[in-house]
Coordinates of C-alpha atoms in Angstrom, one line a residue:
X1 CA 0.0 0.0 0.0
X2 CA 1.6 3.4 -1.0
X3 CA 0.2 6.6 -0.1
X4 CA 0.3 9.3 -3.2
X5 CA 0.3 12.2 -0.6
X6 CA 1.7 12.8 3.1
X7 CA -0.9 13.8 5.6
X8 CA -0.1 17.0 7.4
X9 CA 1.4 17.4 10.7
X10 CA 0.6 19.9 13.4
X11 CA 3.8 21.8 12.9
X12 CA 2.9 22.5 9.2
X13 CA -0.5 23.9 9.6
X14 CA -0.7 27.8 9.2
X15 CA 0.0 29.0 12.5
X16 CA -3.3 31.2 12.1
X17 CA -5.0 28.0 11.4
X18 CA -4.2 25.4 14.0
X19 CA -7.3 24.2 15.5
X20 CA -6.6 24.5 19.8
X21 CA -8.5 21.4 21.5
X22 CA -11.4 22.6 21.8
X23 CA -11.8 23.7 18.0
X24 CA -10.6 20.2 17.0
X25 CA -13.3 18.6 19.2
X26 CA -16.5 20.9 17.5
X27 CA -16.9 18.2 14.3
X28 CA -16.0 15.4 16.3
X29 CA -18.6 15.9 18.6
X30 CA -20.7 17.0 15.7
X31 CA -20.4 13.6 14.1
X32 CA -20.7 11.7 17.1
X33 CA -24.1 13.3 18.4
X34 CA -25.4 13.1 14.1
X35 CA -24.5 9.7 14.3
X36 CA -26.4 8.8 17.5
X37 CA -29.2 10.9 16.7
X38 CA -29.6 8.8 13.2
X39 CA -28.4 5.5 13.9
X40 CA -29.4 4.9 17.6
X41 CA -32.3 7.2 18.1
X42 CA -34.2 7.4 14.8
X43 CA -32.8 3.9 13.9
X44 CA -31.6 5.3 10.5
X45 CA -28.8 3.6 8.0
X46 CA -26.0 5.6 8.7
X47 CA -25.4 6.9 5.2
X48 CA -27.1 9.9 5.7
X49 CA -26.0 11.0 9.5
X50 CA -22.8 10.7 8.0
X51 CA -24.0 13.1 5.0
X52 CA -24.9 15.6 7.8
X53 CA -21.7 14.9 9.7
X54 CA -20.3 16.0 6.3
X55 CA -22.0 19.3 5.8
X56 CA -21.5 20.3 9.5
X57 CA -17.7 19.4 9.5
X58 CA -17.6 21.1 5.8
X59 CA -19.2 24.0 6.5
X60 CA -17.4 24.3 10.0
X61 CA -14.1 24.1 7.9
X62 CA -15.1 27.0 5.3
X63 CA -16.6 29.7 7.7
X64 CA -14.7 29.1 10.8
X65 CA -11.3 27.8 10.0
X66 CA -11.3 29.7 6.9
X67 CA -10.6 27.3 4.0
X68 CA -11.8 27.8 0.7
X69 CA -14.2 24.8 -0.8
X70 CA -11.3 23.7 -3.4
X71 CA -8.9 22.7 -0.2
X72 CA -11.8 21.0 1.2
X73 CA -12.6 19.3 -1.8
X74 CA -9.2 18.2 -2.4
X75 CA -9.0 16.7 1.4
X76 CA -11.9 14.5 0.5
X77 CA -10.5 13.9 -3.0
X78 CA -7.0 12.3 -1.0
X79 CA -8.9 10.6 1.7
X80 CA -11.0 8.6 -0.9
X81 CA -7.6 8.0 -3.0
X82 CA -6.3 6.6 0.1
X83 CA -9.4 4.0 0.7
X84 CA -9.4 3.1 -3.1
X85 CA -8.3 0.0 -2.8
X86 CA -10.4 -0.6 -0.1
X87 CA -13.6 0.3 -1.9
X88 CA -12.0 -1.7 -5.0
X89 CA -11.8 -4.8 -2.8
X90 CA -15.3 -4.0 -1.6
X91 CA -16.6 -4.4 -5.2
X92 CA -14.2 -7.4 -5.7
X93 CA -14.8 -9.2 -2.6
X94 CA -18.8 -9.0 -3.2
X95 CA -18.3 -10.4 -6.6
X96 CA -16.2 -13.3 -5.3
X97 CA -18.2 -14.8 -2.8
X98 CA -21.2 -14.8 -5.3
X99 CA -18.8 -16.3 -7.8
X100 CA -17.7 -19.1 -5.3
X101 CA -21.3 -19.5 -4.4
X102 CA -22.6 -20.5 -8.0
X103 CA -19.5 -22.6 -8.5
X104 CA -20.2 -24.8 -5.4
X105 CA -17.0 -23.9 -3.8
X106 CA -18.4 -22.6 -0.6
X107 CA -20.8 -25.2 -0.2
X108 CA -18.1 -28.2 -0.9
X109 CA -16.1 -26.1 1.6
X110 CA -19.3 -26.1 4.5
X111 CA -20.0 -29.8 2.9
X112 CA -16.9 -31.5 4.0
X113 CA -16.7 -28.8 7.0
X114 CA -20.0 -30.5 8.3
X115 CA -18.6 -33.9 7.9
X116 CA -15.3 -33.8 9.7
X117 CA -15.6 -30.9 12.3
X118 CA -17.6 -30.9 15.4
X119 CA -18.7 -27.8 17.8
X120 CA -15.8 -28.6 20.7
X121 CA -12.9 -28.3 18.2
X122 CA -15.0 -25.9 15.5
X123 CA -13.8 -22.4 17.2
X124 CA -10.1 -23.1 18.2
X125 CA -9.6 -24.7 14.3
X126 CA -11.4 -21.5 12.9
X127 CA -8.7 -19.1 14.8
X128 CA -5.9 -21.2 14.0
X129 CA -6.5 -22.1 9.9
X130 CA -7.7 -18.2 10.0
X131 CA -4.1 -17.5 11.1
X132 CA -2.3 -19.8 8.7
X133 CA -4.3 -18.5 5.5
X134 CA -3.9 -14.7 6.3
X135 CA -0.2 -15.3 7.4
X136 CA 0.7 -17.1 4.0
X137 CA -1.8 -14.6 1.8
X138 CA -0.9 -11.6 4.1
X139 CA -4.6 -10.0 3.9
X140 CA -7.4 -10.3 6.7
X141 CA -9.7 -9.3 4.5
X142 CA -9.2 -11.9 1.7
X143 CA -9.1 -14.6 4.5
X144 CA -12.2 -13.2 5.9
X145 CA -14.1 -13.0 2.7
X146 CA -13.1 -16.2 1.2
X147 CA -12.3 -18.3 3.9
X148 CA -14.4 -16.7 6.7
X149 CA -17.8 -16.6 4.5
X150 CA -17.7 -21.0 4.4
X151 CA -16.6 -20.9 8.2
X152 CA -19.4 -19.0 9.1
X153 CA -21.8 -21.5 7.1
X154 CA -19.9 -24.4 8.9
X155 CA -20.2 -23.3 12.1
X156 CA -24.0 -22.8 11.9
X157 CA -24.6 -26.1 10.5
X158 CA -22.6 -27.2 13.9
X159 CA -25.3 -24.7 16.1
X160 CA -22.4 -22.4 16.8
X161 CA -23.7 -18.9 16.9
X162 CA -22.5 -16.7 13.9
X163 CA -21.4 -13.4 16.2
X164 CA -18.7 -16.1 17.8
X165 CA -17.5 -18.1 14.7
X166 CA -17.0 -14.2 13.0
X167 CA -15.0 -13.8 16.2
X168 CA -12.7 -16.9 15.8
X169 CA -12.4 -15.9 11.9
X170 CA -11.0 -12.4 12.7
X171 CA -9.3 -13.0 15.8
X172 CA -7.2 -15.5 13.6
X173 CA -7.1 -13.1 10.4
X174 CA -6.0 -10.4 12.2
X175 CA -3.3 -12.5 14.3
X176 CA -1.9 -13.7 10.9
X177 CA -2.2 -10.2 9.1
X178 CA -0.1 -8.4 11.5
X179 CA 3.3 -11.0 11.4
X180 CA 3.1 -11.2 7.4
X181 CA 5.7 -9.5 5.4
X182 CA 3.2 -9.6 2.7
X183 CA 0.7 -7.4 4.7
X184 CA -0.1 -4.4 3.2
X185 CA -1.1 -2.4 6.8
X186 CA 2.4 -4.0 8.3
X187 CA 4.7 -2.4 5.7
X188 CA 3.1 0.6 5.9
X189 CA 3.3 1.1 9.6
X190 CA 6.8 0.1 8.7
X191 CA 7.0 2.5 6.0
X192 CA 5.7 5.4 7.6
X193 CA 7.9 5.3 11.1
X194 CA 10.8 4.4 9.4
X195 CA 11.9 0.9 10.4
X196 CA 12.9 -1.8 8.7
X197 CA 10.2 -4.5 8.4
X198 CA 11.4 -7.1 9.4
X199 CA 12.0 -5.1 13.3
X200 CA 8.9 -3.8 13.1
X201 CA 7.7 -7.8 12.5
X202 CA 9.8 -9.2 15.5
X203 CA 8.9 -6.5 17.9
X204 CA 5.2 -7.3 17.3
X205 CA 5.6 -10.3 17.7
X206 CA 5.7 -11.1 21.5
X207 CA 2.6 -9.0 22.5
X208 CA 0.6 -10.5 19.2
X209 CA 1.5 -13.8 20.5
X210 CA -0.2 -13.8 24.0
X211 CA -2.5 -12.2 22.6
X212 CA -3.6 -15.0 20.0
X213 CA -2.8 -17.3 22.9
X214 CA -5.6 -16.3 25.7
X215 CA -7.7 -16.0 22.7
X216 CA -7.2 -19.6 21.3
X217 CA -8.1 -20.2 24.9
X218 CA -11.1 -18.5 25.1
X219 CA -11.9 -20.0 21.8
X220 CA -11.3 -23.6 23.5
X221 CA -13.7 -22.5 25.8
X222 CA -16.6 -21.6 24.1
X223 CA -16.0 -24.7 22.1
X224 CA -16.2 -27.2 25.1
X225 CA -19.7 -25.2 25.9
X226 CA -21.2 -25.7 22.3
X227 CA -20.7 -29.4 22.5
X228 CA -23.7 -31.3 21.8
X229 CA -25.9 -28.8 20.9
X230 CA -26.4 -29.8 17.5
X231 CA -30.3 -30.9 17.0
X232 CA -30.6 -34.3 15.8
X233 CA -30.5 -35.1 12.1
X234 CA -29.4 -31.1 11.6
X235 CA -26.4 -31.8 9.4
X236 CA -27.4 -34.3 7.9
X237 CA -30.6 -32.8 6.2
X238 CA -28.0 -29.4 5.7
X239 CA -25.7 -32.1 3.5
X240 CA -28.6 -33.3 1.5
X241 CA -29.4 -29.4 1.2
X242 CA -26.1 -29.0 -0.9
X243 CA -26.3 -32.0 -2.7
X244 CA -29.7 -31.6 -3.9
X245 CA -28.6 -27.8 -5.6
X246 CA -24.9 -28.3 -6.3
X247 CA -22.5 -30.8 -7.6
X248 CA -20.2 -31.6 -4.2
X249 CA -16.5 -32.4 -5.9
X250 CA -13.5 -31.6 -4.9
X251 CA -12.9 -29.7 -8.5
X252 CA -14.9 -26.8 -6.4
X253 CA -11.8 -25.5 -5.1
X254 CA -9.9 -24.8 -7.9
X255 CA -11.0 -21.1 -7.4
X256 CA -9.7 -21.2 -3.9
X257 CA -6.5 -22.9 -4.9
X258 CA -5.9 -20.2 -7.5
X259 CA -6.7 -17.0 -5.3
X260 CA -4.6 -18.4 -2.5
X261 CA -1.6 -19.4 -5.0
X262 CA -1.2 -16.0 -6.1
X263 CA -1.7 -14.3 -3.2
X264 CA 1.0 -16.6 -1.6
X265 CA 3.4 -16.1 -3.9
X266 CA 2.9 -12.2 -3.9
X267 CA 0.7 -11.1 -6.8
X268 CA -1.6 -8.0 -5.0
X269 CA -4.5 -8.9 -3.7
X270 CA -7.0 -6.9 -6.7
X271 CA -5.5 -9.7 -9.1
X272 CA -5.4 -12.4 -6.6
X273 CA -9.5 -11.8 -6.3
X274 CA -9.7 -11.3 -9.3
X275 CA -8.9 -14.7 -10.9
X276 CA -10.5 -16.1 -8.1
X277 CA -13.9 -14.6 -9.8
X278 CA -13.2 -16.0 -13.3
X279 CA -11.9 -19.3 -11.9
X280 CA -15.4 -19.5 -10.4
X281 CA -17.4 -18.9 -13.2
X282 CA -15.2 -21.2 -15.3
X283 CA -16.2 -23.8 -12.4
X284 CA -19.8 -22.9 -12.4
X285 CA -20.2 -23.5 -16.3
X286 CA -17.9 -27.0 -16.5
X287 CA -18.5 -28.1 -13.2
X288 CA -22.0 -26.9 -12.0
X289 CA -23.9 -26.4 -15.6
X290 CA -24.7 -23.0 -15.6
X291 CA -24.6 -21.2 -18.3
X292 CA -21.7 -18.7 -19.3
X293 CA -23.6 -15.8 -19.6
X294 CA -26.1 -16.8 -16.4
X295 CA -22.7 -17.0 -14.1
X296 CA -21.7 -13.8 -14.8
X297 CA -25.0 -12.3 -14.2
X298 CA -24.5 -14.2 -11.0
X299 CA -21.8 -12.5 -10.1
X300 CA -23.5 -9.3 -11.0
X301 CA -26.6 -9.9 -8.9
X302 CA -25.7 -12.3 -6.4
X303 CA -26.9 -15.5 -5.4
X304 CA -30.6 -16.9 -4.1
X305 CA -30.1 -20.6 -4.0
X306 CA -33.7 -22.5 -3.0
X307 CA -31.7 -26.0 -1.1
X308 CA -35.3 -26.8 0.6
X309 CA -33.3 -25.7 3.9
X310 CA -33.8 -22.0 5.2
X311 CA -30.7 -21.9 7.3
X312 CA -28.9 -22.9 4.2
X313 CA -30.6 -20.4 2.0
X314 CA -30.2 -17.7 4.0
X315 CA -26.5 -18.5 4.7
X316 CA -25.9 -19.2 0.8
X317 CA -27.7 -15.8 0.0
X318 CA -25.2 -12.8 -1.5
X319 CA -26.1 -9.7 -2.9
X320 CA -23.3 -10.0 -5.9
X321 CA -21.4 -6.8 -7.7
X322 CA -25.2 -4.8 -6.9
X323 CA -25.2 -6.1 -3.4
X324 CA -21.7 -3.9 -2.8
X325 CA -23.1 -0.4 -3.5
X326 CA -24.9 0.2 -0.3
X327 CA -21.4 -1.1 1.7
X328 CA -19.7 1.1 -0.5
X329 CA -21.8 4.1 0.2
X330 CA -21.0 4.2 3.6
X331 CA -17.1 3.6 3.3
X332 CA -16.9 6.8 0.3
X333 CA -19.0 8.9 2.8
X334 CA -17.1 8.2 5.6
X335 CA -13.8 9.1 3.5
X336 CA -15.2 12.1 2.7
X337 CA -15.9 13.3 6.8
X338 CA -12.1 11.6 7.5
X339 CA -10.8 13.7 4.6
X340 CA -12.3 16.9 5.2
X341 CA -11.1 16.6 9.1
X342 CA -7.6 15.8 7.9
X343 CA -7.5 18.8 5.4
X344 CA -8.7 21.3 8.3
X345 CA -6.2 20.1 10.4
X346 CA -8.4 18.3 13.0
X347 CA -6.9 14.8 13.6
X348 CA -3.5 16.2 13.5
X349 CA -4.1 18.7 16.0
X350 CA -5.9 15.5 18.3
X351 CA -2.5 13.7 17.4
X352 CA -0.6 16.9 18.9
X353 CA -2.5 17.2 21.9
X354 CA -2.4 13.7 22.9
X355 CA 1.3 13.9 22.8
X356 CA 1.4 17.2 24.9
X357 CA -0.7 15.0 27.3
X358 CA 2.2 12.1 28.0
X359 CA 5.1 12.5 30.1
X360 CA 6.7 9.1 30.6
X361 CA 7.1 5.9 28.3
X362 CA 4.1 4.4 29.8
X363 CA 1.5 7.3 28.5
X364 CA 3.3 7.9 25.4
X365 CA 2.5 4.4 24.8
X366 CA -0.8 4.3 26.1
X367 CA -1.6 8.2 24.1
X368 CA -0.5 6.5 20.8
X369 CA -3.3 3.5 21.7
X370 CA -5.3 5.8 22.0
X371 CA -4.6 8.0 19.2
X372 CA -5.0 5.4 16.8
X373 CA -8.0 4.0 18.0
X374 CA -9.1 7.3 18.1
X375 CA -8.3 8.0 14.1
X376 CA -9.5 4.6 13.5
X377 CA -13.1 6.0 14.6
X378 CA -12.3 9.4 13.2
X379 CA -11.3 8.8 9.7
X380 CA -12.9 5.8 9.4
X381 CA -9.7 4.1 7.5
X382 CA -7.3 1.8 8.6
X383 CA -4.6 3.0 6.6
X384 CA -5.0 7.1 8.4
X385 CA -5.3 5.2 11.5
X386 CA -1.6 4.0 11.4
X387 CA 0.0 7.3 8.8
X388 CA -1.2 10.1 11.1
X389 CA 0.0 8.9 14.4
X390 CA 2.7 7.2 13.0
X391 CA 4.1 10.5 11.3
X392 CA 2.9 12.8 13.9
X393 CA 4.3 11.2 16.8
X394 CA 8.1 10.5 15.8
X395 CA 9.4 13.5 17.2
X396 CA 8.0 12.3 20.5
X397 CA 9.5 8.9 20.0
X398 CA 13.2 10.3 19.4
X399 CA 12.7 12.7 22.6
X400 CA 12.4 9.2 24.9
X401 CA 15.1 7.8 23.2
X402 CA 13.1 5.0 22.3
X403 CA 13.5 3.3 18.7
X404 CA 11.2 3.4 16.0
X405 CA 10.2 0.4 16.4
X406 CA 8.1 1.1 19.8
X407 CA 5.5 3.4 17.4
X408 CA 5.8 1.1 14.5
X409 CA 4.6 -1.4 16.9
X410 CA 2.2 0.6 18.8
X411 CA 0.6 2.4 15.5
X412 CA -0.1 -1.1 14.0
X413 CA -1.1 -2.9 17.6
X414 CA -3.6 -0.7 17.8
X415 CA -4.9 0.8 14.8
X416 CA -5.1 -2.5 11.8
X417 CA -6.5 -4.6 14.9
X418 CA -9.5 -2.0 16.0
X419 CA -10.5 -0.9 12.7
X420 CA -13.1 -4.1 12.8
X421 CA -14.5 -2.4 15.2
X422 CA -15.5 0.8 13.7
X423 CA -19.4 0.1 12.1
X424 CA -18.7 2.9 9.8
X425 CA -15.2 2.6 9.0
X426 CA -13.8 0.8 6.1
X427 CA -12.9 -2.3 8.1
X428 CA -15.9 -2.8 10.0
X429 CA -17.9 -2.6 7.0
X430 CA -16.5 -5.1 5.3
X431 CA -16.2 -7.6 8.1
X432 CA -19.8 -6.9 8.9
X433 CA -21.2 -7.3 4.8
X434 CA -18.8 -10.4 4.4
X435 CA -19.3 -12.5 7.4
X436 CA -22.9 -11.9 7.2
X437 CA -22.7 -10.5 11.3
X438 CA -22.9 -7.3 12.5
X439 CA -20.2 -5.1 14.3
X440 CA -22.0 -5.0 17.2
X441 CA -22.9 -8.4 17.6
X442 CA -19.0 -10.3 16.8
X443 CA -17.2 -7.5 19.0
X444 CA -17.5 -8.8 22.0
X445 CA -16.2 -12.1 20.7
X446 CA -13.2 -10.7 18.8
X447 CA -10.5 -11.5 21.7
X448 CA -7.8 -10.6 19.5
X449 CA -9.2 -7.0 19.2
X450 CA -9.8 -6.6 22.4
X451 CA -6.4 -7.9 23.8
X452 CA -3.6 -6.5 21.1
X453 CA -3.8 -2.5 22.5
X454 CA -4.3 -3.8 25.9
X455 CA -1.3 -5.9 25.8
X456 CA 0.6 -3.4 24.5
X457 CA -0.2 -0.8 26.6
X458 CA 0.6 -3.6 29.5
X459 CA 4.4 -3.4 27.6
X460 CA 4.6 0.1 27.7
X461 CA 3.5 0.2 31.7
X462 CA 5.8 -2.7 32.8
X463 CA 9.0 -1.8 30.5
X464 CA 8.9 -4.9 28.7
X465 CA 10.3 -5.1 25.1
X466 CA 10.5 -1.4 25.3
X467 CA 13.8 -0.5 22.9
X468 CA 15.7 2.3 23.4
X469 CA 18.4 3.7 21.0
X470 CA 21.5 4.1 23.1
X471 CA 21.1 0.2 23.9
X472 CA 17.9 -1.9 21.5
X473 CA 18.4 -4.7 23.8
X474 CA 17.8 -2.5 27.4
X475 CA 14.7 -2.7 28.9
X476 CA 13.7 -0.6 32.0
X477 CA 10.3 0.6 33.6
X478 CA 8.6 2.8 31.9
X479 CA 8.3 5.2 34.4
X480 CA 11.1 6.0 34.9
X481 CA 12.6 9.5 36.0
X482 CA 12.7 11.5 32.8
X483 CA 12.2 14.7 31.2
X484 CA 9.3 15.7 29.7
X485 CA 10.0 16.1 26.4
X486 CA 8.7 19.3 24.3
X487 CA 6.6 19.4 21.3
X488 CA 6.8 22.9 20.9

C-alpha cells in the first residue's frame, strides 16, 4: 500500500489555522451526536448521519477555519484516493463470494466442514487455519471473505452462533495479518515510522503472540460449551441441502486454490480476487452447468439458492457486484468526513495534543493507543489510522530515546486490529457485509481486538520489550525518572 500524498502534521499547519483542542473537538462531537441521533435514536442507516456529519464538519471548515471549498474538496478527494483500494476490494470481494457461491466452492467447503468438524474443536480450528491463511496470503480481508464466508456456514450447520465463529475468523485473520511480510497495513506502519520491516515484524511479535494465545483459549472455551448442541438429524438434512442444488466435488476448489496461489506467492490482492472470480465462473459453467452468460450475471446480482433448507438459503444468499453499492456508500462517505477533518487540520491537531498530554514511556505508549484507535473511529480508515499517528508522533519517540520500532509497533497494535470495530469505517464494514454479522454483535467475541492495544499498553507500563536507542536490547520501567519532552 503506498500513499500518493503525506498527511499534514501539526507543525505545518498555518500558524493562524491550528485548531486549539477545543476547536478540533467541534466536528468530532458534531459527528458523534449526528450519528447517535440517526443510527441509535431514529434507527436510521447511517449513510445519511454521515452526509450531515459531512456538511456540519464542511461548512465548520469554510466559515470558521477559513478554508476555501477547493482545499476541502481536495481533502476529500486524498482521503478517498487513500481508501481506493479498499472500496476496489469491496466491489471485488462481493463479486467473489457470489462467484464461489454459484461454482459450489463454498458449499463443498461447508459440505466437508459438516462432515469432519464438530462444535468442541469448530472455534479453536477457525482461529488457528484463520491464522495460517492470512499469514501465507498476508490480507485479513481476503481470509475473511473467502475463507471466513464458508466458516461462518460451517459453524452454523454445527449450532455455533454466527457473532462467535465471525470472532474466531478475525481473531485469527488479524493474528496472521499483522506477522506477514506480505501485509499491506504492516509495511506501511513500517513505512511510515521508518523501520525496517522485518523489526517492526519481530517487535510485534511477543505481544501479538499472548494475545492470539488467551484468545485460542477463550476459543477452547466456548468450544467445550457448544458441544452437543447440534439438533438431531441437523447436518445431515443441511448435507442433503447441498447435494440436492450443487455438484459436491472436490474440483470446487480450484477457485480457492488459484486465489490463494497467487496471493502466496505475492501477486496484490486486486488480481489475486480477481482470478478467483473467473476461476469461479469457469467452475460454475464446467462443473455446475450453468450457463456462461447466467454466471456472470450471478456475479453481478448475487446468489438466491432454494436447497429446501432455510438456514442454508439464507447462509448461501449474497447480494453480488449490486449487493456492494450500499457497503460502498457508507465507506466513500465516511472518506469524505475523515478527509475533510484531515485537510482542516483536526486529527493532527488531536494527534498533537495527545502527545502534549504524555510525560513518561508508559503514557506515550498508552496516548498513541489511544490516538490510533481514536483515528481509527475518526477517519474511518485503517490505513490514516496508522500514517497520522505514525508520522505525527516520531518527534516524541526520538525525545524518549526510544526506537522506532516502539511506534511502529504501537501504531499497528492498535490501529489494523481495531478498525473491525469501527461500524462505519472501512474495516468494519466489510467484516460486517462479508461474514454476514454485525459489528456489534461479533465484537464482544473478537479477543484478538480486544487484547492486542491492551497488551501493548501492559508493555509500555511494565518496560517490557520497550527498545531504546542508546542500547535496543535495554529494557527498563517505563516510568522512569525522565524529562518531559517538548513538542513545541
Amino acid at each position: 500500500m503506498a500513499l500518493d500524498f503525506t498527511p499534514k502534521t501539526y507543525d505545518e499547519i498555518p500558524a493562524d489555522k491550528r485548531p486549539s483542542l477545543g476547536e478540533a473537538l467541534v466536528p468530532i462531537a458534531g459527528m458523534i451526536l449526528f450519528l447517535s441521533l440517526g443510527m441509535i435514536w431514529l434507527e436510521m442507516d447511517p449513510q445519511m448521519p454521515l452526509l450531515w456529519g459531512i456538511a456540519f464538519a464542511g461548512l465548520f471548515g469554510r466559515y470558521y477555519f477559513g478554508y476555501a471549498w477547493s482545499g476541502l474538496y481536495d481533502g476529500i478527494g486524498r482521503s478517498i484516493l487513500t481508501g481506493l483500494q479498499a472500496i476496489l476490494i469491496l466491489f471485488v470481494i462481493y463479486m467473489l463470494i457470489s462467484a464461489w457461491i454459484d461454482s459450489g466452492t463454498i458449499p463443498t467447503l461447508m459440505y466437508y466442514g459438516l462432515e469432519f468438524l464438530s462444535p468442541a474443536i469448530f472455534l479453536p480450528f477457525t482461529v488457528v487455519l484463520s491464522a495460517v491463511v492470512a499469514f501465507a496470503i498476508g490480507s485479513s480481508w481476503t481470509t475473511a471473505g473467502t475463507l471466513g464466508v464458508a466458516m461462518i456456514g460451517i459453524g452454523s450447520g454445527l449450532g455455533i452462533p454466527e457473532a462467535m465463529t465471525a470472532g474466531a475468523v478475525l481473531s485469527g485473520a488479524y493474528t496472521g495479518d499483522k506477522n506477514s511480510p506480505l501485509s499491506d497495513t504492516t509495511n506501511l506502519a513500517a513505512a511510515v515510522t521508518n523501520t525496517e520491516l522485518m523489526d517492526h515484524i519481530r517487535a510485534m511479535r511477543p505481544g501479538t503472540a499472548i494475545s492470539f494465545a488467551i484468545s485460542l483459549l477463550l476459543f477452547v472455551v466456548l468450544g467445550l460449551s457448544a458441544s452437543g448442541t447440534i439438533p438431531v438429524d441437523r447436518i445431515a438434512e443441511i448435507q442433503g441441502g447441498l447435494e440436492s442444488s450443487y455438484a459436491i466435488s472436490p474440483l470446487t476448489f480450484v477457485p480457492l486454490v488459484i486465489t490463494f496461489a497467487l496471493a502466496f506467492y505475492g501477486f496484490p490482492a486486486l488480481p489475486s480476487l480477481g482470478a478467483g472470480i473467473f476461476a469461479g465462473v469457469a467452475v460454475s459453467t464446467a462443473v455446475q452447468g450453468v450457463g456462461f452468460a447466467a454466471a456472470w450475471e450471478t456475479v453481478h446480482f448475487g446468489t438466491g439458492p432454494e436447497t429446501g433448507v432455510d438456514l442454508t438459503d439464507e447462509l448461501l444468499a449474497s447480494g453480488g457486484l449490486e449487493g456492494s453499492v450500499w457497503v460502498v456508500s457508507i465507506v466513500v462517505a465516511a472518506l469524505a468526513l475523515g478527509g475533510i477533518l484531515q485537510e482542516t487540520g483536526v486529527l493532527a491537531a488531536i494527534a498533537y495534543h495527545i502527545g502534549r498530554a504524555v510525560s513518561s514511556v508508559a503514557g506515550l505508549t498508552a496516548g498513541t493507543a489511544a490516538g490510533t484507535i481514536a483515528m481509527n473511529f475518526l477517519a474511518a480508515e485503517q490505513y490514516m489510522a496508522i500514517v497520522v499517528p505514525g508520522m505525527t508522533l516520531q518527534n516524541l519517540y526520538d525525545e524518549y530515546d526510544l526506537e522506532s520500532r516502539n511506534l511502529s509497533r504501537a501504531v499497528e497494535a492498535s490501529g489494523t486490529t481495531t478498525s473491525a470495530f469501527v461500524p462505519w469505517g472501512s474495516g468494519g464494514v466489510f467484516m460486517a457485509s462479508a461474514l454476514g454479522v454485525p459489528v456489534i454483535e461479533y465484537a464482544p467475541y473478537y479477543f484478538f481486538g480486544i487484547l492486542s492495544p491492551l497488551i501493548l499498553i501492559l508493555m509500555g507500563a511494565t518496560g517490557w520489550r520497550i527498545f531504546y536507542t542508546d542500547d535496543p536490547e535495554r529494557e527498563s520501567p517505563a516510568e522512569a525518572d525522565a524529562p518531559a519532552p517538548s513538542v513545541e
